[in-house]
mmCIF file of C-alpha atoms in Angstrom:
data_model
loop_
_atom_site.group_PDB
_atom_site.id
_atom_site.type_symbol
_atom_site.label_atom_id
_atom_site.label_comp_id
_atom_site.label_asym_id
_atom_site.label_seq_id
_atom_site.Cartn_x
_atom_site.Cartn_y
_atom_site.Cartn_z
ATOM 1 C CA UNK A 1 -196.835 126.542 -253.352
ATOM 2 C CA UNK A 2 -195.673 123.252 -251.777
ATOM 3 C CA UNK A 3 -195.605 123.199 -247.979
ATOM 4 C CA UNK A 4 -191.871 122.581 -247.988
ATOM 5 C CA UNK A 5 -191.114 125.538 -250.275
ATOM 6 C CA UNK A 6 -189.166 127.547 -247.683
ATOM 7 C CA UNK A 7 -186.965 124.563 -246.877
ATOM 8 C CA UNK A 8 -186.498 123.960 -250.580
ATOM 9 C CA UNK A 9 -185.481 127.576 -251.108
ATOM 10 C CA UNK A 10 -182.857 127.204 -248.402
ATOM 11 C CA UNK A 11 -181.525 124.009 -249.934
ATOM 12 C CA UNK A 12 -181.339 125.629 -253.366
ATOM 13 C CA UNK A 13 -178.850 128.114 -251.920
ATOM 14 C CA UNK A 14 -176.657 125.238 -250.731
ATOM 15 C CA UNK A 15 -175.698 123.852 -247.340
ATOM 16 C CA UNK A 16 -172.470 123.772 -245.348
ATOM 17 C CA UNK A 17 -172.214 120.065 -246.173
ATOM 18 C CA UNK A 18 -174.176 117.825 -248.534
ATOM 19 C CA UNK A 19 -177.065 115.822 -247.116
ATOM 20 C CA UNK A 20 -176.048 112.887 -249.239
ATOM 21 C CA UNK A 21 -172.644 112.286 -250.752
ATOM 22 C CA UNK A 22 -172.346 109.660 -253.468
ATOM 23 C CA UNK A 23 -168.938 107.996 -253.582
ATOM 24 C CA UNK A 24 -168.061 105.630 -256.387
ATOM 25 C CA UNK A 25 -165.341 103.439 -254.857
ATOM 26 C CA UNK A 26 -164.218 101.904 -258.139
ATOM 27 C CA UNK A 27 -164.972 101.780 -261.845
ATOM 28 C CA UNK A 28 -164.296 98.037 -261.798
ATOM 29 C CA UNK A 29 -167.388 95.929 -262.377
ATOM 30 C CA UNK A 30 -168.069 92.341 -263.369
ATOM 31 C CA UNK A 31 -171.282 93.343 -265.155
ATOM 32 C CA UNK A 32 -171.868 95.666 -268.085
ATOM 33 C CA UNK A 33 -175.334 97.132 -267.549
ATOM 34 C CA UNK A 34 -176.563 98.930 -270.641
ATOM 35 C CA UNK A 35 -177.647 101.986 -268.624
ATOM 36 C CA UNK A 36 -174.611 102.224 -266.317
ATOM 37 C CA UNK A 37 -174.320 105.884 -265.293
ATOM 38 C CA UNK A 38 -170.507 105.703 -264.989
ATOM 39 C CA UNK A 39 -169.733 103.398 -267.950
ATOM 40 C CA UNK A 40 -168.028 101.060 -265.495
ATOM 41 C CA UNK A 41 -166.115 97.895 -266.242
ATOM 42 C CA UNK A 42 -162.358 98.380 -265.923
ATOM 43 C CA UNK A 43 -160.639 99.594 -262.783
ATOM 44 C CA UNK A 44 -158.910 102.967 -263.078
ATOM 45 C CA UNK A 45 -155.336 102.549 -261.755
ATOM 46 C CA UNK A 46 -155.517 106.078 -260.303
ATOM 47 C CA UNK A 47 -158.316 105.242 -257.856
ATOM 48 C CA UNK A 48 -157.892 106.428 -254.277
ATOM 49 C CA UNK A 49 -155.701 104.210 -252.119
ATOM 50 C CA UNK A 50 -156.943 102.706 -248.870
ATOM 51 C CA UNK A 51 -155.132 105.426 -246.900
ATOM 52 C CA UNK A 52 -156.582 108.190 -249.098
ATOM 53 C CA UNK A 53 -160.059 106.699 -248.790
ATOM 54 C CA UNK A 54 -159.787 106.586 -244.987
ATOM 55 C CA UNK A 55 -158.623 110.202 -244.925
ATOM 56 C CA UNK A 56 -161.694 111.121 -246.959
ATOM 57 C CA UNK A 57 -163.895 109.236 -244.492
ATOM 58 C CA UNK A 58 -162.299 111.233 -241.654
ATOM 59 C CA UNK A 59 -163.215 114.455 -243.448
ATOM 60 C CA UNK A 60 -166.757 113.242 -244.121
ATOM 61 C CA UNK A 61 -167.146 112.449 -240.425
ATOM 62 C CA UNK A 62 -165.815 115.870 -239.415
ATOM 63 C CA UNK A 63 -168.274 117.575 -241.784
ATOM 64 C CA UNK A 64 -171.127 115.559 -240.227
ATOM 65 C CA UNK A 65 -172.491 114.500 -243.597
ATOM 66 C CA UNK A 66 -175.769 112.667 -243.050
ATOM 67 C CA UNK A 67 -174.786 109.557 -245.003
ATOM 68 C CA UNK A 68 -172.628 108.345 -247.859
ATOM 69 C CA UNK A 69 -174.083 106.454 -250.792
ATOM 70 C CA UNK A 70 -171.312 104.072 -251.870
ATOM 71 C CA UNK A 71 -171.392 102.644 -255.365
ATOM 72 C CA UNK A 72 -169.307 101.963 -258.438
ATOM 73 C CA UNK A 73 -168.739 100.003 -260.526
ATOM 74 C CA UNK A 74 -169.286 97.179 -258.112
ATOM 75 C CA UNK A 75 -167.908 98.371 -254.758
ATOM 76 C CA UNK A 76 -167.477 94.860 -253.373
ATOM 77 C CA UNK A 77 -164.858 94.193 -256.067
ATOM 78 C CA UNK A 78 -162.389 96.381 -254.144
ATOM 79 C CA UNK A 79 -160.171 94.206 -251.958
ATOM 80 C CA UNK A 80 -160.397 96.752 -249.145
ATOM 81 C CA UNK A 81 -164.195 97.073 -249.371
ATOM 82 C CA UNK A 82 -164.944 95.687 -245.918
ATOM 83 C CA UNK A 83 -162.008 97.533 -244.387
ATOM 84 C CA UNK A 84 -163.359 100.842 -245.690
ATOM 85 C CA UNK A 85 -166.980 100.166 -244.808
ATOM 86 C CA UNK A 86 -166.077 99.055 -241.290
ATOM 87 C CA UNK A 87 -163.852 102.110 -240.887
ATOM 88 C CA UNK A 88 -166.718 104.357 -241.949
ATOM 89 C CA UNK A 89 -169.333 102.910 -239.641
ATOM 90 C CA UNK A 90 -166.855 102.854 -236.736
ATOM 91 C CA UNK A 91 -166.436 106.596 -237.430
ATOM 92 C CA UNK A 92 -170.234 106.928 -237.172
ATOM 93 C CA UNK A 93 -170.561 107.705 -240.849
ATOM 94 C CA UNK A 94 -173.786 106.192 -242.146
ATOM 95 C CA UNK A 95 -173.244 104.114 -245.280
ATOM 96 C CA UNK A 96 -175.683 103.016 -247.934
ATOM 97 C CA UNK A 97 -174.028 100.902 -250.575
ATOM 98 C CA UNK A 98 -175.384 99.601 -253.850
ATOM 99 C CA UNK A 99 -174.390 96.206 -255.185
ATOM 100 C CA UNK A 100 -175.268 93.901 -258.050
ATOM 101 C CA UNK A 101 -175.133 91.059 -255.521
ATOM 102 C CA UNK A 102 -172.621 88.872 -257.300
ATOM 103 C CA UNK A 103 -170.084 89.146 -254.437
ATOM 104 C CA UNK A 104 -172.637 89.060 -251.639
ATOM 105 C CA UNK A 105 -172.420 85.467 -250.399
ATOM 106 C CA UNK A 106 -173.626 84.051 -247.072
ATOM 107 C CA UNK A 107 -170.447 85.018 -245.201
ATOM 108 C CA UNK A 108 -170.540 88.577 -246.553
ATOM 109 C CA UNK A 109 -174.199 88.903 -245.599
ATOM 110 C CA UNK A 110 -173.447 87.856 -242.010
ATOM 111 C CA UNK A 111 -170.569 90.336 -241.831
ATOM 112 C CA UNK A 112 -172.785 93.137 -243.122
ATOM 113 C CA UNK A 113 -175.598 92.225 -240.742
ATOM 114 C CA UNK A 114 -173.222 92.664 -237.795
ATOM 115 C CA UNK A 115 -172.616 96.348 -238.609
ATOM 116 C CA UNK A 116 -174.500 99.440 -237.468
ATOM 117 C CA UNK A 117 -175.118 102.552 -239.606
ATOM 118 C CA UNK A 118 -175.257 100.408 -242.738
ATOM 119 C CA UNK A 119 -177.843 99.996 -245.446
ATOM 120 C CA UNK A 120 -177.636 97.726 -248.495
ATOM 121 C CA UNK A 121 -179.298 98.218 -251.867
ATOM 122 C CA UNK A 122 -179.439 95.296 -254.286
ATOM 123 C CA UNK A 123 -179.958 96.385 -257.890
ATOM 124 C CA UNK A 124 -182.656 94.641 -259.899
ATOM 125 C CA UNK A 125 -184.247 95.940 -263.095
ATOM 126 C CA UNK A 126 -186.872 93.273 -263.701
ATOM 127 C CA UNK A 127 -188.971 90.874 -261.634
ATOM 128 C CA UNK A 128 -187.905 88.075 -263.959
ATOM 129 C CA UNK A 129 -184.637 87.077 -265.578
ATOM 130 C CA UNK A 130 -185.841 87.937 -269.078
ATOM 131 C CA UNK A 131 -186.520 91.583 -268.241
ATOM 132 C CA UNK A 132 -183.619 92.100 -265.851
ATOM 133 C CA UNK A 133 -180.885 90.283 -267.749
ATOM 134 C CA UNK A 134 -181.607 92.166 -270.970
ATOM 135 C CA UNK A 135 -180.331 95.242 -269.110
ATOM 136 C CA UNK A 136 -177.871 93.854 -266.567
ATOM 137 C CA UNK A 137 -176.476 90.757 -268.295
ATOM 138 C CA UNK A 138 -177.023 86.998 -268.266
ATOM 139 C CA UNK A 139 -177.195 85.519 -264.797
ATOM 140 C CA UNK A 140 -177.529 88.864 -263.020
ATOM 141 C CA UNK A 141 -181.123 88.223 -261.921
ATOM 142 C CA UNK A 142 -180.210 84.924 -260.280
ATOM 143 C CA UNK A 143 -177.197 86.540 -258.592
ATOM 144 C CA UNK A 144 -179.285 89.387 -257.184
ATOM 145 C CA UNK A 145 -181.913 87.012 -255.844
ATOM 146 C CA UNK A 146 -179.219 84.877 -254.186
ATOM 147 C CA UNK A 147 -177.832 88.000 -252.521
ATOM 148 C CA UNK A 148 -181.299 88.865 -251.210
ATOM 149 C CA UNK A 149 -181.700 85.332 -249.897
ATOM 150 C CA UNK A 150 -178.358 85.605 -248.083
ATOM 151 C CA UNK A 151 -179.327 88.950 -246.519
ATOM 152 C CA UNK A 152 -182.655 87.533 -245.367
ATOM 153 C CA UNK A 153 -180.974 84.422 -243.914
ATOM 154 C CA UNK A 154 -178.487 86.617 -242.047
ATOM 155 C CA UNK A 155 -181.371 88.650 -240.540
ATOM 156 C CA UNK A 156 -179.903 91.798 -242.034
ATOM 157 C CA UNK A 157 -183.215 93.625 -241.757
ATOM 158 C CA UNK A 158 -185.079 95.725 -244.329
ATOM 159 C CA UNK A 159 -182.500 95.981 -247.091
ATOM 160 C CA UNK A 160 -183.526 97.801 -250.241
ATOM 161 C CA UNK A 161 -184.325 96.569 -253.722
ATOM 162 C CA UNK A 162 -183.228 99.314 -256.110
ATOM 163 C CA UNK A 163 -184.906 99.514 -259.508
ATOM 164 C CA UNK A 164 -184.129 101.810 -262.441
ATOM 165 C CA UNK A 165 -187.426 102.405 -264.206
ATOM 166 C CA UNK A 166 -187.511 101.602 -267.925
ATOM 167 C CA UNK A 167 -190.313 101.202 -270.410
ATOM 168 C CA UNK A 168 -189.838 97.423 -270.042
ATOM 169 C CA UNK A 169 -190.445 97.208 -266.293
ATOM 170 C CA UNK A 170 -193.037 99.913 -265.523
ATOM 171 C CA UNK A 171 -195.745 97.266 -265.942
ATOM 172 C CA UNK A 172 -194.040 95.239 -263.198
ATOM 173 C CA UNK A 173 -194.470 97.826 -260.427
ATOM 174 C CA UNK A 174 -196.977 95.754 -258.455
ATOM 175 C CA UNK A 175 -194.763 92.685 -258.800
ATOM 176 C CA UNK A 176 -191.731 94.636 -257.552
ATOM 177 C CA UNK A 177 -193.789 95.764 -254.570
ATOM 178 C CA UNK A 178 -194.778 92.175 -253.822
ATOM 179 C CA UNK A 179 -191.189 90.962 -254.175
ATOM 180 C CA UNK A 180 -189.954 93.556 -251.690
ATOM 181 C CA UNK A 181 -192.722 92.621 -249.259
ATOM 182 C CA UNK A 182 -191.781 88.936 -249.503
ATOM 183 C CA UNK A 183 -188.310 89.794 -248.173
ATOM 184 C CA UNK A 184 -189.452 92.427 -245.694
ATOM 185 C CA UNK A 185 -187.390 94.801 -247.855
ATOM 186 C CA UNK A 186 -187.997 98.370 -248.997
ATOM 187 C CA UNK A 187 -188.583 99.182 -252.646
ATOM 188 C CA UNK A 188 -186.547 102.049 -254.096
ATOM 189 C CA UNK A 189 -187.254 103.341 -257.606
ATOM 190 C CA UNK A 190 -184.888 105.595 -259.519
ATOM 191 C CA UNK A 191 -185.109 107.441 -262.789
ATOM 192 C CA UNK A 192 -183.234 106.320 -265.882
ATOM 193 C CA UNK A 193 -180.865 109.106 -266.922
ATOM 194 C CA UNK A 194 -179.071 109.408 -270.270
ATOM 195 C CA UNK A 195 -175.651 109.349 -268.603
ATOM 196 C CA UNK A 196 -172.750 106.911 -268.951
ATOM 197 C CA UNK A 197 -173.755 104.043 -271.216
ATOM 198 C CA UNK A 198 -177.300 105.333 -270.804
ATOM 199 C CA UNK A 199 -176.424 108.045 -273.334
ATOM 200 C CA UNK A 200 -176.673 105.413 -276.045
ATOM 201 C CA UNK A 201 -179.661 103.461 -274.678
ATOM 202 C CA UNK A 202 -181.903 106.194 -273.247
ATOM 203 C CA UNK A 203 -183.965 106.639 -276.408
ATOM 204 C CA UNK A 204 -185.028 102.996 -276.389
ATOM 205 C CA UNK A 205 -185.277 102.495 -272.624
ATOM 206 C CA UNK A 206 -186.816 105.589 -271.046
ATOM 207 C CA UNK A 207 -190.520 105.293 -270.124
ATOM 208 C CA UNK A 208 -193.133 106.711 -272.462
ATOM 209 C CA UNK A 209 -195.130 109.781 -271.462
ATOM 210 C CA UNK A 210 -198.120 107.595 -270.545
ATOM 211 C CA UNK A 211 -195.924 105.242 -268.539
ATOM 212 C CA UNK A 212 -194.555 108.221 -266.607
ATOM 213 C CA UNK A 213 -198.114 109.304 -265.835
ATOM 214 C CA UNK A 214 -198.924 105.789 -264.627
ATOM 215 C CA UNK A 215 -195.748 105.775 -262.526
ATOM 216 C CA UNK A 216 -196.650 109.128 -260.968
ATOM 217 C CA UNK A 217 -200.090 107.968 -259.861
ATOM 218 C CA UNK A 218 -198.635 104.700 -258.580
ATOM 219 C CA UNK A 219 -196.097 106.615 -256.463
ATOM 220 C CA UNK A 220 -198.657 109.088 -255.117
ATOM 221 C CA UNK A 221 -200.633 106.125 -253.779
ATOM 222 C CA UNK A 222 -197.506 104.624 -252.172
ATOM 223 C CA UNK A 223 -195.609 107.259 -250.164
ATOM 224 C CA UNK A 224 -193.570 104.497 -248.485
ATOM 225 C CA UNK A 225 -191.841 103.616 -251.768
ATOM 226 C CA UNK A 226 -188.481 105.406 -251.821
ATOM 227 C CA UNK A 227 -187.414 107.523 -254.796
ATOM 228 C CA UNK A 228 -184.644 109.846 -253.610
ATOM 229 C CA UNK A 229 -186.343 112.713 -255.473
ATOM 230 C CA UNK A 230 -185.695 110.919 -258.772
ATOM 231 C CA UNK A 231 -189.083 111.805 -260.216
ATOM 232 C CA UNK A 232 -189.634 115.412 -259.189
ATOM 233 C CA UNK A 233 -190.170 116.249 -262.863
ATOM 234 C CA UNK A 234 -193.457 114.308 -262.605
ATOM 235 C CA UNK A 235 -194.822 116.556 -259.829
ATOM 236 C CA UNK A 236 -196.190 118.891 -262.494
ATOM 237 C CA UNK A 237 -198.990 116.333 -262.933
ATOM 238 C CA UNK A 238 -200.626 117.324 -259.666
ATOM 239 C CA UNK A 239 -199.794 116.891 -256.003
ATOM 240 C CA UNK A 240 -196.022 116.955 -255.476
ATOM 241 C CA UNK A 241 -194.309 113.676 -254.742
ATOM 242 C CA UNK A 242 -192.698 113.341 -251.339
ATOM 243 C CA UNK A 243 -189.293 115.010 -251.101
ATOM 244 C CA UNK A 244 -187.700 118.355 -251.855
ATOM 245 C CA UNK A 245 -188.676 118.241 -255.519
ATOM 246 C CA UNK A 246 -185.625 120.032 -256.833
ATOM 247 C CA UNK A 247 -182.320 119.372 -258.563
ATOM 248 C CA UNK A 248 -179.911 119.092 -255.650
ATOM 249 C CA UNK A 249 -176.739 119.072 -257.764
ATOM 250 C CA UNK A 250 -174.025 121.032 -255.962
ATOM 251 C CA UNK A 251 -176.599 122.206 -253.424
ATOM 252 C CA UNK A 252 -177.377 119.189 -251.248
ATOM 253 C CA UNK A 253 -175.739 116.332 -253.198
ATOM 254 C CA UNK A 254 -172.641 115.649 -255.249
ATOM 255 C CA UNK A 255 -170.431 112.787 -256.422
ATOM 256 C CA UNK A 256 -166.851 111.758 -255.671
ATOM 257 C CA UNK A 257 -165.552 109.356 -258.298
ATOM 258 C CA UNK A 258 -162.917 106.623 -257.776
ATOM 259 C CA UNK A 259 -159.973 108.931 -258.531
ATOM 260 C CA UNK A 260 -161.217 111.704 -256.246
ATOM 261 C CA UNK A 261 -162.834 113.971 -258.835
ATOM 262 C CA UNK A 262 -165.895 115.792 -257.484
ATOM 263 C CA UNK A 263 -168.908 116.263 -259.767
ATOM 264 C CA UNK A 264 -172.138 118.147 -259.207
ATOM 265 C CA UNK A 265 -174.182 114.937 -259.160
ATOM 266 C CA UNK A 266 -173.797 111.221 -259.987
ATOM 267 C CA UNK A 267 -175.425 111.692 -263.379
ATOM 268 C CA UNK A 268 -173.142 114.381 -264.832
ATOM 269 C CA UNK A 269 -169.696 112.791 -264.997
ATOM 270 C CA UNK A 270 -168.435 115.289 -267.542
ATOM 271 C CA UNK A 271 -165.747 118.018 -267.555
ATOM 272 C CA UNK A 272 -168.404 120.739 -267.579
ATOM 273 C CA UNK A 273 -169.602 119.627 -264.128
ATOM 274 C CA UNK A 274 -166.225 118.833 -262.555
ATOM 275 C CA UNK A 275 -165.745 120.949 -259.418
ATOM 276 C CA UNK A 276 -162.297 119.788 -258.273
ATOM 277 C CA UNK A 277 -160.417 116.856 -256.773
ATOM 278 C CA UNK A 278 -160.178 115.778 -253.134
ATOM 279 C CA UNK A 279 -156.449 115.125 -253.544
ATOM 280 C CA UNK A 280 -155.815 118.841 -254.018
ATOM 281 C CA UNK A 281 -157.295 120.508 -250.952
ATOM 282 C CA UNK A 282 -159.755 118.011 -249.535
ATOM 283 C CA UNK A 283 -163.453 117.557 -250.153
ATOM 284 C CA UNK A 284 -164.601 120.365 -247.862
ATOM 285 C CA UNK A 285 -162.730 122.998 -249.831
ATOM 286 C CA UNK A 286 -164.274 121.785 -253.085
ATOM 287 C CA UNK A 287 -167.774 121.798 -251.603
ATOM 288 C CA UNK A 288 -167.432 125.256 -250.094
ATOM 289 C CA UNK A 289 -165.350 127.127 -252.628
ATOM 290 C CA UNK A 290 -165.637 125.673 -256.125
ATOM 291 C CA UNK A 291 -166.812 128.111 -258.779
ATOM 292 C CA UNK A 292 -169.113 125.474 -260.226
ATOM 293 C CA UNK A 293 -170.987 124.852 -256.992
ATOM 294 C CA UNK A 294 -171.196 128.573 -256.285
ATOM 295 C CA UNK A 295 -172.818 129.112 -259.677
ATOM 296 C CA UNK A 296 -175.280 126.242 -259.183
ATOM 297 C CA UNK A 297 -176.365 127.745 -255.863
ATOM 298 C CA UNK A 298 -177.074 131.147 -257.374
ATOM 299 C CA UNK A 299 -180.656 132.086 -258.096
ATOM 300 C CA UNK A 300 -181.453 130.862 -261.578
ATOM 301 C CA UNK A 301 -183.932 131.619 -264.309
ATOM 302 C CA UNK A 302 -186.871 129.436 -265.281
ATOM 303 C CA UNK A 303 -185.712 129.748 -268.886
ATOM 304 C CA UNK A 304 -188.070 128.242 -271.415
ATOM 305 C CA UNK A 305 -190.296 127.018 -268.581
ATOM 306 C CA UNK A 306 -191.033 130.551 -267.298
ATOM 307 C CA UNK A 307 -194.453 130.663 -268.931
ATOM 308 C CA UNK A 308 -195.512 127.256 -267.586
ATOM 309 C CA UNK A 309 -197.765 127.356 -264.556
ATOM 310 C CA UNK A 310 -196.232 124.136 -263.262
ATOM 311 C CA UNK A 311 -192.644 125.373 -263.045
ATOM 312 C CA UNK A 312 -192.715 125.679 -259.270
ATOM 313 C CA UNK A 313 -193.732 122.012 -259.046
ATOM 314 C CA UNK A 314 -191.046 120.497 -261.304
ATOM 315 C CA UNK A 315 -188.394 123.290 -261.305
ATOM 316 C CA UNK A 316 -187.616 122.556 -264.939
ATOM 317 C CA UNK A 317 -186.545 118.974 -264.291
ATOM 318 C CA UNK A 318 -183.210 117.179 -264.299
ATOM 319 C CA UNK A 319 -180.011 118.960 -265.326
ATOM 320 C CA UNK A 320 -178.292 115.727 -266.384
ATOM 321 C CA UNK A 321 -181.226 114.566 -268.496
ATOM 322 C CA UNK A 322 -181.145 117.843 -270.401
ATOM 323 C CA UNK A 323 -177.382 117.985 -270.809
ATOM 324 C CA UNK A 324 -176.848 114.491 -272.171
ATOM 325 C CA UNK A 325 -179.768 114.748 -274.611
ATOM 326 C CA UNK A 326 -178.279 117.896 -276.156
ATOM 327 C CA UNK A 327 -180.694 120.388 -274.592
ATOM 328 C CA UNK A 328 -179.768 123.651 -272.912
ATOM 329 C CA UNK A 329 -180.005 123.705 -269.129
ATOM 330 C CA UNK A 330 -182.699 126.367 -269.509
ATOM 331 C CA UNK A 331 -184.812 124.018 -271.671
ATOM 332 C CA UNK A 332 -187.629 121.819 -270.364
ATOM 333 C CA UNK A 333 -186.816 118.348 -269.084
ATOM 334 C CA UNK A 334 -186.767 115.882 -272.023
ATOM 335 C CA UNK A 335 -189.489 113.921 -270.208
ATOM 336 C CA UNK A 336 -191.628 116.969 -269.415
ATOM 337 C CA UNK A 337 -195.100 115.634 -268.653
ATOM 338 C CA UNK A 338 -196.667 118.160 -271.014
ATOM 339 C CA UNK A 339 -194.475 117.188 -273.963
ATOM 340 C CA UNK A 340 -192.457 120.414 -274.040
ATOM 341 C CA UNK A 341 -189.239 118.430 -273.746
ATOM 342 C CA UNK A 342 -190.162 116.253 -276.705
ATOM 343 C CA UNK A 343 -190.708 119.422 -278.733
ATOM 344 C CA UNK A 344 -187.322 120.763 -277.674
ATOM 345 C CA UNK A 345 -185.667 117.489 -278.660
ATOM 346 C CA UNK A 346 -187.365 117.543 -282.057
ATOM 347 C CA UNK A 347 -186.146 121.113 -282.651
ATOM 348 C CA UNK A 348 -182.461 120.317 -282.135
ATOM 349 C CA UNK A 349 -180.427 121.038 -285.249
ATOM 350 C CA UNK A 350 -177.185 119.069 -285.819
ATOM 351 C CA UNK A 351 -176.481 118.916 -282.095
ATOM 352 C CA UNK A 352 -173.340 117.124 -280.945
ATOM 353 C CA UNK A 353 -174.387 115.109 -277.936
ATOM 354 C CA UNK A 354 -171.913 115.272 -275.054
ATOM 355 C CA UNK A 355 -170.322 112.021 -273.932
ATOM 356 C CA UNK A 356 -169.248 111.071 -270.412
ATOM 357 C CA UNK A 357 -165.747 112.099 -269.381
ATOM 358 C CA UNK A 358 -164.344 108.590 -269.765
ATOM 359 C CA UNK A 359 -165.658 105.172 -270.718
ATOM 360 C CA UNK A 360 -164.403 102.321 -268.549
ATOM 361 C CA UNK A 361 -166.394 99.646 -270.376
ATOM 362 C CA UNK A 362 -164.384 96.496 -270.924
ATOM 363 C CA UNK A 363 -165.718 96.051 -274.451
ATOM 364 C CA UNK A 364 -165.082 99.610 -275.646
ATOM 365 C CA UNK A 365 -161.759 101.402 -276.100
ATOM 366 C CA UNK A 366 -161.101 104.227 -273.633
ATOM 367 C CA UNK A 367 -161.877 107.068 -276.027
ATOM 368 C CA UNK A 368 -164.230 110.004 -275.950
ATOM 369 C CA UNK A 369 -167.179 109.724 -278.264
ATOM 370 C CA UNK A 370 -169.364 112.299 -279.959
ATOM 371 C CA UNK A 371 -172.590 111.607 -281.786
ATOM 372 C CA UNK A 372 -174.382 114.054 -284.031
ATOM 373 C CA UNK A 373 -178.160 114.200 -284.259
ATOM 374 C CA UNK A 374 -180.460 116.295 -286.336
#
């Protein structure tokens, strides 16, 4: 039993406020990453106004939420981006925001460096342009590196380099570590989920079983590399990775999207995991009272993993990864380290894979899509 099991049990029952709240400020984005979890591209005209966003920040401050992870889309595309970020930090709300770096010039870096309670993550999915730009688009590697240079020149401090792990960049782990060290930055690795546009690219991009084993051992040897509990499904390989090692959806984390819809986690933007909207009764009411979150906090069954001796280590894996690959939530994680997920995937029969709630991609019409496998 992991040493933090009692704390994990408490967190599984839910907290009075989330530890981390992810807030997508906008669906607008000037890139079109092939794995984008929110299928971003075009702005949704219904997104929260500046006044509504500030009211939400007031509520977040009152709930004493530990920090807010701001993303998108590209959050810096919003004209009121700095107004909202400065309002948040002046309200003593800690902000971590993720950016592709294209709008982070020297002046922006100096403005960011002058703020307290602020952390910046620059997204990069390869240590070279060939690897990165195949995922994030032509010129995105150069833009991200320029943004890092601007942050370093502005003496921002240890910003983060955020990497989504794919089968094409696992071999670059040591090089990512060296790149972060060269900037005095922190390396943050996250798991590729089959959500958003990742529904269509997961099969070709997700790491192989051996690559996941290599990643696990690499992380065990480097406890200072941040993961945000992305890889708790790998803890079944041995010693648990640092963190709570559980699915925190609706328990300790959730997502607010640009129009105020609240989802169980950033990787399940789908009607089945929609808990409510902040425009109706505020965020606190959704967090406390939604039927969805209440059900997620109830004691669950190990399902198909009940007979596996490693269930307590991996807790059955990621809910979003199962859902968007057409598995039941009681099935093993599709990337189960013992191959049980691969077996479950192979046994699907004419399964209609769920699609994200909406697709905001600039190159694709705004329609719901269904694909049939089997």
